[in-house]
Each structure stands twice: as structure tokens, then as C-alpha cells.
C-alpha positions as MATLAB code, in Angstrom:
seq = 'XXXXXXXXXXXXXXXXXXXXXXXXXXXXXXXXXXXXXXXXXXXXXXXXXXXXXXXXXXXXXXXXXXXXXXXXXXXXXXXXXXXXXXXXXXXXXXXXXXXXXXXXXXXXXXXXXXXXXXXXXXXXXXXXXXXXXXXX';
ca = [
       0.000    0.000    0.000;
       2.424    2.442    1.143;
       6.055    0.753   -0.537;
       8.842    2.130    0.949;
       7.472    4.562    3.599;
       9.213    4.444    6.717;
       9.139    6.891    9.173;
      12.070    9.390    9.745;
      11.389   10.420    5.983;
      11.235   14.079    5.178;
       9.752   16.482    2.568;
       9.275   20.223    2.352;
       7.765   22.630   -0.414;
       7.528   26.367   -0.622;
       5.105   28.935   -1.316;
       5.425   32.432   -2.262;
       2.578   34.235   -0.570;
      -0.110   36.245   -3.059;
      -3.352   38.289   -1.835;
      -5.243   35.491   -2.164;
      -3.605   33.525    0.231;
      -4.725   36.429    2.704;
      -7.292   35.648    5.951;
      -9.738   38.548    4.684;
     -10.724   36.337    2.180;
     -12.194   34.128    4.634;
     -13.529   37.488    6.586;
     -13.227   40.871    5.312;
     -12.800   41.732    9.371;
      -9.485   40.052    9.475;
      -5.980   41.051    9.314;
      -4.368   41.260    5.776;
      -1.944   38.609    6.618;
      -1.012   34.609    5.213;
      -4.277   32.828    5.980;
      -4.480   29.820    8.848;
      -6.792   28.027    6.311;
      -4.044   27.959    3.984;
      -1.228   26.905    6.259;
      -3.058   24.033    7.006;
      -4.005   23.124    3.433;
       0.119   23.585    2.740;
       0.570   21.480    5.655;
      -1.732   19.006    4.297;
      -0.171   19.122    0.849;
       3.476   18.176    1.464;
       2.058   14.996    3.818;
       0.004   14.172    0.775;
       2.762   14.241   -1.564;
       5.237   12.603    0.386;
       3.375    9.423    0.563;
       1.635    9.769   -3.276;
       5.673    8.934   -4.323;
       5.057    5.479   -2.329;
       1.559    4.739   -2.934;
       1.014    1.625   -5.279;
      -1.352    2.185   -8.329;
      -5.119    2.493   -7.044;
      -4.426    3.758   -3.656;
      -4.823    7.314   -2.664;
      -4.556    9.317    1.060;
      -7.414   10.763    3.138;
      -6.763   13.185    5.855;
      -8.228   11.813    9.347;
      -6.737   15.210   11.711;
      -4.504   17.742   12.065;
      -3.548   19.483   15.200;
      -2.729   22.761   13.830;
      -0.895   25.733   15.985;
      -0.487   29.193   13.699;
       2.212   30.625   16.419;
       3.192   33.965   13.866;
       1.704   36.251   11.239;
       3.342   36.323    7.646;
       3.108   39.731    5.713;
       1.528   38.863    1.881;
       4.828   38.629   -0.227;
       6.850   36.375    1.773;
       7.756   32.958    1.065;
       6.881   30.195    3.186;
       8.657   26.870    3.204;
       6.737   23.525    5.146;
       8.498   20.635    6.168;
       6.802   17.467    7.065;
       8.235   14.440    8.809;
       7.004   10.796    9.230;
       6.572    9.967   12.748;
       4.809    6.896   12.911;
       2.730    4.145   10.552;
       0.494    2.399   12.170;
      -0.922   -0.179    9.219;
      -2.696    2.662    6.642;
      -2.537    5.756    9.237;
       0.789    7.404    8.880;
       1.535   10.233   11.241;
       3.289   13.207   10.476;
       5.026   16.236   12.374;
       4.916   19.783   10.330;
       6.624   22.738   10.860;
       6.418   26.021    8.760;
       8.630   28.709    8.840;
       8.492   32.259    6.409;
      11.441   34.059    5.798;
      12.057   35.265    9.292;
      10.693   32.866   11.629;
       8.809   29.519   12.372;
       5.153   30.344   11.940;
       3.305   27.333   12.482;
       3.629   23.601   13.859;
       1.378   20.421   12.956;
       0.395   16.888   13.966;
      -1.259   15.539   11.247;
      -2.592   12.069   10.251;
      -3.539   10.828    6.872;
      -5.157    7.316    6.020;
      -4.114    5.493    2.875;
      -6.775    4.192    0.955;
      -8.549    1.784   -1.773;
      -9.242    4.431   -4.480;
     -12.481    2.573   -6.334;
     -13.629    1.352   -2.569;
     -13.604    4.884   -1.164;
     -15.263    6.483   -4.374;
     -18.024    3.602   -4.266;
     -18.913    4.743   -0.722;
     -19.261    8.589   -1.333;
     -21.410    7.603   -4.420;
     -23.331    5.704   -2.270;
     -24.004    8.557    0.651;
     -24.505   10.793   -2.623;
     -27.340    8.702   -4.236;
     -29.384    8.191   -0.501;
     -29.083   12.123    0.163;
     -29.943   12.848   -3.444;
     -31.534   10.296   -5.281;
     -32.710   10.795   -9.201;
];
């Protein structure tokens, strides 16, 4: 399912912040600053990709939670750069620490866990809820 992961392994990807990574587009009341929303989807992102270069053919990742702490603001403009770590694999849950860091400082930390899964068994299930919420 997951070929090769072991845990100790590392990836990292960067971002160079835009205005529409900023928070006011979640809430115009907010602070023209890198978004928590999107920390956590770049957080998600390099997990996700990290195990998609072990998956085998038909398997995909789900996430199941991420602890998410946003411990500094990032003016628009900067670049961002998340690093995620494997932790632990527990059969198809793999556990990862995050960190992300902008130019300056480290602006956020993660514990996040993603599920590996059956591709055609997973889609067959959400067709299923789809067709007994909205039937033809």
C-alpha cells in the first residue's frame, strides 16, 4: 500500500505568498496577513505528496486530523517553506510532524494524520451517501 514509507522520511515545499492567500478572504474583518486556512491546506499538501511517491497504483490518502498551531503572522509577499516528517505508521494511518517557517521565523507547527486508501472502494462509498441524500 504504502512501498517504501518508513518513518524518519522528510519532505518540504515552498510557497510564495499572493493576496489570495490572505485571511480577509475568509472574513473581510481580518488582518491582511497569510491565511491559517491555507497553512493548514500547505501542511496538508506536502504529507500528501510525500506518501503519493510510495503509494502503489489504485491507492490514494485521506486526511483523518490535524492538530494545527499558527504561532506567527506572515506579511503577503513572503515565502513560506513547510516541512513534514514521518513519525509513525500504524498499518494505513501514517503520522506526520509539520513545521512552517516564512522568511524570518517559524510560523506554524502540525500533527497531522492521513489514512491510505482503496481508491475505487472509497469512491463507491461517497457515491453511495450521494445517491441516498440525493436520489434521481
Amino acid at each position: 500500500m504504502g512501498e517504501g514509507l518508513t518513518v524518519g522520511m522528510k519532505k518540504e515545499l515552498t510557497l510564495k505568498t499572493l493576496p489570495e492567500h490572505s485571511a480577509q478572504r475568509f472574513f473581510h474583518n481580518l488582518p491582511n496577513v497569510f491565511a491559517t486556512p491555507f497553512l493548514g491546506g500547505l501542511m496538508e499538501q506536502v504529507c500528501a505528496a510525500l506518501i503519493d511517491e510510495h503509494l502503489e497504483p489504485g491507492m490514494q490518502s485521506v486526511g483523518m486530523s490535524m492538530d494545527l498551531k499558527h504561532l506567527a503572522p506572515t506579511p503577503l509577499g513572503m515565502e513560506i517553506k513547510v516541512v513534514c516528517e514521518v513519525t509513525a505508521i500504524e498499518g494505513r494511518k501514517v503520522i506526520f510532524k509539520v513545521e512552517a517557517f516564512d522568511e524570518v521565523e517559524k510560523i506554524g507547527e502540525a500533527t497531522h494524520g492521513r489514512f491510505l486508501i482503496k481508491a475505487d472502494k472509497f469512491n463507491a462509498r461517497v457515491m453511495e451517501k450521494a445517491r441516498k441524500n440525493f436520489p434521481s
